[in-house]
Amino acid sequence: MGKTLRLDRILGNMGYGTRKELKKIVRAGLVKVDGEVVNKSSIHVNPYVSIIEINGERVNYREYIYLMMNKPPNVISATYDNVHRTVLDLLDEKYLVFNPFPMGRLDIDTEGLLIITNDGKMAHEVLSPKNHIPKTYCAHIEGKVTDEDVEEFKKGIVLDDGYKTLSSELNILESGDISKVELTIYEGKFHQVKRMFKALDKEVLYLKRIAMGSLKLDESLKPGEYRELTKLEIMTIKEKEES
Ligand code: URA
C-alpha cells in the first residue's frame, strides 16, 4: 500500500493509453489527483491512497486480477492459438489490459474451474509440483467403475510412460453403462485423469474440474462465464501457496 508509481505507469497499467498518449491527456488538463488538476504525467502517486480521476472518471487502481471461469468445451486454455478460440477470447476488454493468462491447463474438451490471472508469482507457486494442491474432477466413464478401481486409484496408477501416480481418491456416484465419479488428484500430469482411467482400460467421456484446493467452482457460472474471485477466495489460494 505504501508504493508510489509514476502517474503514466498507473494509467497505462489500467489501459488508459501509452506513455505518449497519457502525456497529452495530462497536458490537456484531463487528469486530477486528489481533486487537483496535474500537468505532468511523470509525477509519483500512491494509487492506493490518492484519488485519481481521468476525464471525471475515478480510476480504481489494482495491479492484479483474479478471475474464476467455468471453462466451456472447444476453447483452449492458452493465451494464443492460431486455430481455436482461447479462454482469453471470452474475456471483456477491461480485463485484457492486465495481460492475464490461465493458471494451468485444462484439455480442450474439459470443462470447469479455471483461474485466470496476471499474478505470475502466485501462479508459479500454486502450480509448483511440490505443492500437491488437490484438484477435484467430476467425470463420466464408459462402463462400470468398481470398488477395485477405487483401490487402484488409492494405491497409485502406473501411467503409459511408467510414472506411478500419487494416491488419489475416487468416489463412485453412479456405476452403470456410463458411470459417474468424482476424483481428487494431488498432481497435474499431462492428461492425467484420462490416462489414469486408460491404464485401467476405461475411457473418460466427460470431464469437468469442480475444485482446486478449497476453491470450488461457482456453479452459478454457465460454461464460458466468469467472475472475479472474492478477497476471501484469493486469500484461500494464497494460503495454500504458503503452506
Ligand atoms: N486430466 C485430464 O486428463 N484432462 C484435463 O483437462 C485435466 C486433468
mmCIF file of C-alpha atoms and ligand atoms in Angstrom:
data_model
loop_
_atom_site.group_PDB
_atom_site.id
_atom_site.type_symbol
_atom_site.label_atom_id
_atom_site.label_comp_id
_atom_site.label_asym_id
_atom_site.label_seq_id
_atom_site.Cartn_x
_atom_site.Cartn_y
_atom_site.Cartn_z
ATOM 1 C CA MET A 1 0.000 0.000 0.000
ATOM 2 C CA GLY A 2 2.958 2.339 0.556
ATOM 3 C CA LYS A 3 4.278 2.207 -3.002
ATOM 4 C CA THR A 4 4.276 5.276 -5.249
ATOM 5 C CA LEU A 5 4.328 4.857 -9.018
ATOM 6 C CA ARG A 6 4.605 7.221 -11.961
ATOM 7 C CA LEU A 7 1.188 8.535 -12.917
ATOM 8 C CA ASP A 8 1.615 7.448 -16.558
ATOM 9 C CA ARG A 9 2.502 3.929 -15.405
ATOM 10 C CA ILE A 10 -0.601 3.738 -13.203
ATOM 11 C CA LEU A 11 -2.875 4.896 -16.014
ATOM 12 C CA GLY A 12 -1.016 2.814 -18.603
ATOM 13 C CA ASN A 13 -1.423 -0.349 -16.480
ATOM 14 C CA MET A 14 -5.135 0.318 -16.347
ATOM 15 C CA GLY A 15 -5.346 0.573 -20.135
ATOM 16 C CA TYR A 16 -5.839 4.336 -20.441
ATOM 17 C CA GLY A 17 -3.173 4.719 -23.116
ATOM 18 C CA THR A 18 0.505 4.699 -23.954
ATOM 19 C CA ARG A 19 3.017 6.902 -22.196
ATOM 20 C CA LYS A 20 2.926 9.354 -25.105
ATOM 21 C CA GLU A 21 -0.862 9.448 -25.215
ATOM 22 C CA LEU A 22 -1.054 9.940 -21.466
ATOM 23 C CA LYS A 23 1.384 12.840 -21.600
ATOM 24 C CA LYS A 24 -1.040 14.593 -23.961
ATOM 25 C CA ILE A 25 -4.087 13.694 -21.863
ATOM 26 C CA VAL A 26 -2.408 15.076 -18.739
ATOM 27 C CA ARG A 27 -1.257 18.220 -20.580
ATOM 28 C CA ALA A 28 -4.836 18.758 -21.708
ATOM 29 C CA GLY A 29 -5.799 19.038 -18.033
ATOM 30 C CA LEU A 30 -7.943 15.902 -18.025
ATOM 31 C CA VAL A 31 -6.305 14.229 -15.041
ATOM 32 C CA LYS A 32 -6.860 15.104 -11.397
ATOM 33 C CA VAL A 33 -5.042 13.749 -8.364
ATOM 34 C CA ASP A 34 -6.794 14.321 -5.037
ATOM 35 C CA GLY A 35 -9.060 16.877 -6.686
ATOM 36 C CA GLU A 36 -6.263 18.964 -8.271
ATOM 37 C CA VAL A 37 -5.562 19.051 -11.990
ATOM 38 C CA VAL A 38 -1.991 17.863 -12.604
ATOM 39 C CA ASN A 39 0.199 18.902 -15.514
ATOM 40 C CA LYS A 40 2.965 16.280 -15.549
ATOM 41 C CA SER A 41 2.454 12.601 -16.285
ATOM 42 C CA SER A 42 5.767 11.712 -14.619
ATOM 43 C CA ILE A 43 4.749 12.646 -11.074
ATOM 44 C CA HIS A 44 4.725 9.894 -8.470
ATOM 45 C CA VAL A 45 1.441 8.985 -6.847
ATOM 46 C CA ASN A 46 0.334 6.267 -4.455
ATOM 47 C CA PRO A 47 -2.592 4.794 -6.413
ATOM 48 C CA TYR A 48 -3.999 3.028 -3.358
ATOM 49 C CA VAL A 49 -4.140 6.244 -1.304
ATOM 50 C CA SER A 50 -4.689 9.124 -3.754
ATOM 51 C CA ILE A 51 -7.870 9.653 -5.692
ATOM 52 C CA ILE A 52 -7.058 9.715 -9.396
ATOM 53 C CA GLU A 53 -9.622 10.865 -11.940
ATOM 54 C CA ILE A 54 -9.356 10.864 -15.708
ATOM 55 C CA ASN A 55 -11.970 12.797 -17.622
ATOM 56 C CA GLY A 56 -14.043 12.887 -14.450
ATOM 57 C CA GLU A 57 -13.952 9.098 -14.061
ATOM 58 C CA ARG A 58 -12.437 7.658 -10.874
ATOM 59 C CA VAL A 59 -9.585 5.211 -11.517
ATOM 60 C CA ASN A 60 -9.809 2.112 -9.325
ATOM 61 C CA TYR A 61 -6.205 1.047 -9.491
ATOM 62 C CA ARG A 62 -5.072 -2.511 -8.989
ATOM 63 C CA GLU A 63 -2.089 -4.452 -10.109
ATOM 64 C CA TYR A 64 -3.549 -7.938 -10.254
ATOM 65 C CA ILE A 65 -6.780 -9.520 -11.388
ATOM 66 C CA TYR A 66 -8.067 -12.941 -10.379
ATOM 67 C CA LEU A 67 -10.933 -14.461 -12.322
ATOM 68 C CA MET A 68 -12.757 -17.756 -11.977
ATOM 69 C CA MET A 69 -14.058 -19.141 -15.263
ATOM 70 C CA ASN A 70 -16.292 -22.099 -15.941
ATOM 71 C CA LYS A 71 -14.303 -23.147 -18.996
ATOM 72 C CA PRO A 72 -16.518 -24.360 -21.814
ATOM 73 C CA PRO A 73 -15.511 -27.147 -24.223
ATOM 74 C CA ASN A 74 -13.862 -26.247 -27.563
ATOM 75 C CA VAL A 75 -11.725 -23.418 -26.209
ATOM 76 C CA ILE A 76 -8.062 -23.728 -25.379
ATOM 77 C CA SER A 77 -6.612 -22.748 -22.012
ATOM 78 C CA ALA A 78 -3.759 -20.748 -23.506
ATOM 79 C CA THR A 79 -3.151 -17.094 -24.319
ATOM 80 C CA TYR A 80 -2.855 -17.680 -28.056
ATOM 81 C CA ASP A 81 -3.795 -20.322 -30.592
ATOM 82 C CA ASN A 82 -3.921 -19.971 -34.343
ATOM 83 C CA VAL A 83 -6.773 -22.433 -34.823
ATOM 84 C CA HIS A 84 -9.070 -22.448 -31.817
ATOM 85 C CA ARG A 85 -10.553 -19.776 -29.634
ATOM 86 C CA THR A 86 -8.769 -19.344 -26.309
ATOM 87 C CA VAL A 87 -10.209 -18.602 -22.889
ATOM 88 C CA LEU A 88 -8.918 -15.032 -23.280
ATOM 89 C CA ASP A 89 -11.232 -14.556 -26.259
ATOM 90 C CA LEU A 90 -14.112 -14.860 -23.785
ATOM 91 C CA LEU A 91 -12.882 -12.003 -21.575
ATOM 92 C CA ASP A 92 -14.008 -8.413 -21.592
ATOM 93 C CA GLU A 93 -11.508 -5.827 -22.871
ATOM 94 C CA LYS A 94 -11.315 -4.279 -19.406
ATOM 95 C CA TYR A 95 -9.595 -7.460 -18.155
ATOM 96 C CA LEU A 96 -7.381 -7.987 -21.209
ATOM 97 C CA VAL A 97 -5.399 -4.795 -20.482
ATOM 98 C CA PHE A 98 -3.953 -6.637 -17.467
ATOM 99 C CA ASN A 99 -2.345 -9.286 -19.740
ATOM 100 C CA PRO A 100 -3.949 -12.223 -17.949
ATOM 101 C CA PHE A 101 -3.182 -15.887 -18.557
ATOM 102 C CA PRO A 102 -4.822 -19.137 -17.474
ATOM 103 C CA MET A 103 -3.310 -20.682 -14.357
ATOM 104 C CA GLY A 104 -2.577 -24.203 -15.536
ATOM 105 C CA ARG A 105 -4.302 -26.094 -18.288
ATOM 106 C CA LEU A 106 -7.464 -27.983 -18.972
ATOM 107 C CA ASP A 107 -7.784 -30.030 -22.158
ATOM 108 C CA ILE A 108 -9.812 -28.542 -24.995
ATOM 109 C CA ASP A 109 -12.766 -30.822 -24.189
ATOM 110 C CA THR A 110 -12.510 -30.436 -20.399
ATOM 111 C CA GLU A 111 -14.870 -28.021 -18.681
ATOM 112 C CA GLY A 112 -14.944 -26.315 -15.343
ATOM 113 C CA LEU A 113 -12.851 -24.374 -12.895
ATOM 114 C CA LEU A 114 -10.055 -22.333 -14.408
ATOM 115 C CA ILE A 115 -8.345 -19.412 -12.711
ATOM 116 C CA ILE A 116 -7.234 -16.596 -14.979
ATOM 117 C CA THR A 117 -4.836 -14.053 -13.509
ATOM 118 C CA ASN A 118 -1.835 -11.824 -14.211
ATOM 119 C CA ASP A 119 -0.184 -12.686 -10.888
ATOM 120 C CA GLY A 120 2.749 -14.709 -12.188
ATOM 121 C CA LYS A 121 4.318 -15.283 -8.779
ATOM 122 C CA MET A 122 1.133 -16.730 -7.347
ATOM 123 C CA ALA A 123 0.532 -18.919 -10.389
ATOM 124 C CA HIS A 124 4.085 -20.236 -10.302
ATOM 125 C CA GLU A 125 3.858 -21.130 -6.648
ATOM 126 C CA VAL A 126 0.392 -22.663 -6.788
ATOM 127 C CA LEU A 127 1.343 -24.757 -9.807
ATOM 128 C CA SER A 128 4.651 -25.893 -8.353
ATOM 129 C CA PRO A 129 4.603 -29.726 -8.301
ATOM 130 C CA LYS A 130 5.824 -29.725 -4.709
ATOM 131 C CA ASN A 131 2.615 -28.021 -3.612
ATOM 132 C CA HIS A 132 0.339 -31.031 -4.309
ATOM 133 C CA ILE A 133 -2.785 -28.899 -4.486
ATOM 134 C CA PRO A 134 -5.793 -31.235 -4.641
ATOM 135 C CA LYS A 135 -7.812 -30.946 -7.830
ATOM 136 C CA THR A 136 -11.266 -32.481 -7.931
ATOM 137 C CA TYR A 137 -12.951 -33.574 -11.144
ATOM 138 C CA CYS A 138 -16.371 -34.866 -11.974
ATOM 139 C CA ALA A 139 -16.103 -37.482 -14.741
ATOM 140 C CA HIS A 140 -18.359 -39.710 -16.806
ATOM 141 C CA ILE A 141 -16.718 -43.026 -17.629
ATOM 142 C CA GLU A 142 -17.708 -45.562 -20.243
ATOM 143 C CA GLY A 143 -18.753 -48.788 -18.486
ATOM 144 C CA LYS A 144 -18.811 -49.816 -14.847
ATOM 145 C CA VAL A 145 -16.457 -48.335 -12.287
ATOM 146 C CA THR A 146 -15.885 -50.739 -9.408
ATOM 147 C CA ASP A 147 -14.607 -50.800 -5.833
ATOM 148 C CA GLU A 148 -11.453 -52.464 -7.207
ATOM 149 C CA ASP A 149 -10.863 -49.359 -9.311
ATOM 150 C CA VAL A 150 -11.225 -47.257 -6.168
ATOM 151 C CA GLU A 151 -8.465 -49.362 -4.569
ATOM 152 C CA GLU A 152 -6.219 -48.989 -7.632
ATOM 153 C CA PHE A 153 -6.581 -45.207 -7.565
ATOM 154 C CA LYS A 154 -5.758 -45.254 -3.861
ATOM 155 C CA LYS A 155 -2.603 -47.348 -4.413
ATOM 156 C CA GLY A 156 -1.433 -45.192 -7.331
ATOM 157 C CA ILE A 157 -1.733 -45.960 -11.017
ATOM 158 C CA VAL A 158 1.112 -46.665 -13.411
ATOM 159 C CA LEU A 159 0.629 -44.476 -16.493
ATOM 160 C CA ASP A 160 1.647 -45.259 -20.081
ATOM 161 C CA ASP A 161 5.087 -43.669 -19.549
ATOM 162 C CA GLY A 162 5.800 -45.762 -16.439
ATOM 163 C CA TYR A 163 5.104 -42.940 -13.946
ATOM 164 C CA LYS A 164 3.209 -44.092 -10.842
ATOM 165 C CA THR A 165 0.705 -41.501 -9.700
ATOM 166 C CA LEU A 166 0.283 -40.435 -6.091
ATOM 167 C CA SER A 167 -2.606 -41.931 -4.185
ATOM 168 C CA SER A 168 -5.894 -40.387 -5.325
ATOM 169 C CA GLU A 169 -9.484 -40.529 -4.112
ATOM 170 C CA LEU A 170 -12.103 -41.972 -6.401
ATOM 171 C CA ASN A 171 -15.742 -41.742 -5.372
ATOM 172 C CA ILE A 172 -18.327 -43.633 -7.370
ATOM 173 C CA LEU A 173 -21.528 -41.629 -7.669
ATOM 174 C CA GLU A 174 -23.269 -43.971 -10.133
ATOM 175 C CA SER A 175 -22.000 -47.208 -11.703
ATOM 176 C CA GLY A 176 -23.603 -48.448 -14.915
ATOM 177 C CA ASP A 177 -23.195 -48.358 -18.699
ATOM 178 C CA ILE A 178 -21.956 -44.861 -18.131
ATOM 179 C CA SER A 179 -20.569 -44.318 -14.634
ATOM 180 C CA LYS A 180 -20.358 -41.023 -12.791
ATOM 181 C CA VAL A 181 -17.446 -40.442 -10.465
ATOM 182 C CA GLU A 182 -15.623 -37.764 -8.547
ATOM 183 C CA LEU A 183 -11.843 -37.955 -8.466
ATOM 184 C CA THR A 184 -9.349 -35.945 -6.432
ATOM 185 C CA ILE A 185 -5.732 -35.969 -7.580
ATOM 186 C CA TYR A 186 -2.738 -34.252 -5.976
ATOM 187 C CA GLU A 187 -0.595 -33.552 -9.017
ATOM 188 C CA GLY A 188 -1.164 -32.401 -12.565
ATOM 189 C CA LYS A 189 0.487 -34.550 -15.204
ATOM 190 C CA PHE A 190 -0.460 -34.092 -18.840
ATOM 191 C CA HIS A 191 -3.966 -35.577 -19.490
ATOM 192 C CA GLN A 192 -3.672 -37.160 -16.079
ATOM 193 C CA VAL A 193 -7.263 -38.160 -15.385
ATOM 194 C CA LYS A 194 -7.812 -39.601 -18.854
ATOM 195 C CA ARG A 195 -4.533 -41.528 -18.678
ATOM 196 C CA MET A 196 -5.337 -42.919 -15.219
ATOM 197 C CA PHE A 197 -8.609 -44.390 -16.465
ATOM 198 C CA LYS A 198 -6.978 -45.562 -19.680
ATOM 199 C CA ALA A 199 -4.446 -47.515 -17.606
ATOM 200 C CA LEU A 200 -7.446 -49.434 -16.223
ATOM 201 C CA ASP A 201 -8.878 -49.870 -19.745
ATOM 202 C CA LYS A 202 -11.565 -47.261 -19.214
ATOM 203 C CA GLU A 203 -12.473 -44.210 -21.193
ATOM 204 C CA VAL A 204 -13.360 -40.755 -19.900
ATOM 205 C CA LEU A 205 -16.385 -39.442 -21.823
ATOM 206 C CA TYR A 206 -16.799 -36.164 -19.987
ATOM 207 C CA LEU A 207 -14.534 -34.261 -17.610
ATOM 208 C CA LYS A 208 -15.156 -31.186 -15.516
ATOM 209 C CA ARG A 209 -12.932 -29.692 -12.805
ATOM 210 C CA ILE A 210 -15.030 -28.698 -9.818
ATOM 211 C CA ALA A 211 -12.436 -27.665 -7.209
ATOM 212 C CA MET A 212 -8.811 -26.681 -6.720
ATOM 213 C CA GLY A 213 -7.681 -26.733 -3.095
ATOM 214 C CA SER A 214 -10.562 -25.276 -1.142
ATOM 215 C CA LEU A 215 -11.680 -23.135 -4.079
ATOM 216 C CA LYS A 216 -14.880 -24.542 -5.532
ATOM 217 C CA LEU A 217 -16.334 -23.798 -8.947
ATOM 218 C CA ASP A 218 -19.219 -21.355 -8.598
ATOM 219 C CA GLU A 219 -21.991 -23.473 -10.082
ATOM 220 C CA SER A 220 -23.994 -20.376 -10.975
ATOM 221 C CA LEU A 221 -21.439 -19.709 -13.740
ATOM 222 C CA LYS A 222 -22.636 -21.169 -17.027
ATOM 223 C CA PRO A 223 -19.970 -22.611 -19.366
ATOM 224 C CA GLY A 224 -17.975 -19.665 -20.727
ATOM 225 C CA GLU A 225 -18.983 -17.333 -17.898
ATOM 226 C CA TYR A 226 -16.534 -15.927 -15.375
ATOM 227 C CA ARG A 227 -16.389 -13.626 -12.392
ATOM 228 C CA GLU A 228 -13.758 -12.012 -10.195
ATOM 229 C CA LEU A 229 -12.631 -14.035 -7.198
ATOM 230 C CA THR A 230 -13.681 -12.574 -3.866
ATOM 231 C CA LYS A 231 -10.969 -11.348 -1.486
ATOM 232 C CA LEU A 232 -11.592 -14.422 0.647
ATOM 233 C CA GLU A 233 -11.164 -16.758 -2.323
ATOM 234 C CA ILE A 234 -7.887 -15.050 -3.288
ATOM 235 C CA MET A 235 -6.662 -15.485 0.274
ATOM 236 C CA THR A 236 -7.645 -19.157 0.165
ATOM 237 C CA ILE A 237 -5.423 -19.798 -2.841
ATOM 238 C CA LYS A 238 -2.550 -17.745 -1.474
ATOM 239 C CA GLU A 239 -2.680 -19.554 1.868
ATOM 240 C CA LYS A 240 -2.278 -22.819 0.038
ATOM 241 C CA GLU A 241 0.707 -21.390 -1.767
ATOM 242 C CA GLU A 242 2.380 -20.536 1.558
ATOM 243 C CA SER A 243 1.683 -23.845 3.309
HETATM 244 N N1 URA B 1 -6.842 -34.553 -16.620
HETATM 245 C C1 URA B 1 -7.120 -34.693 -17.925
HETATM 246 O O1 URA B 1 -6.999 -35.772 -18.484
HETATM 247 N N2 URA B 1 -7.512 -33.600 -18.606
HETATM 248 C C2 URA B 1 -7.677 -32.392 -18.033
HETATM 249 O O2 URA B 1 -8.078 -31.439 -18.711
HETATM 250 C C3 URA B 1 -7.410 -32.255 -16.674
HETATM 251 C C4 URA B 1 -6.981 -33.354 -15.990
#
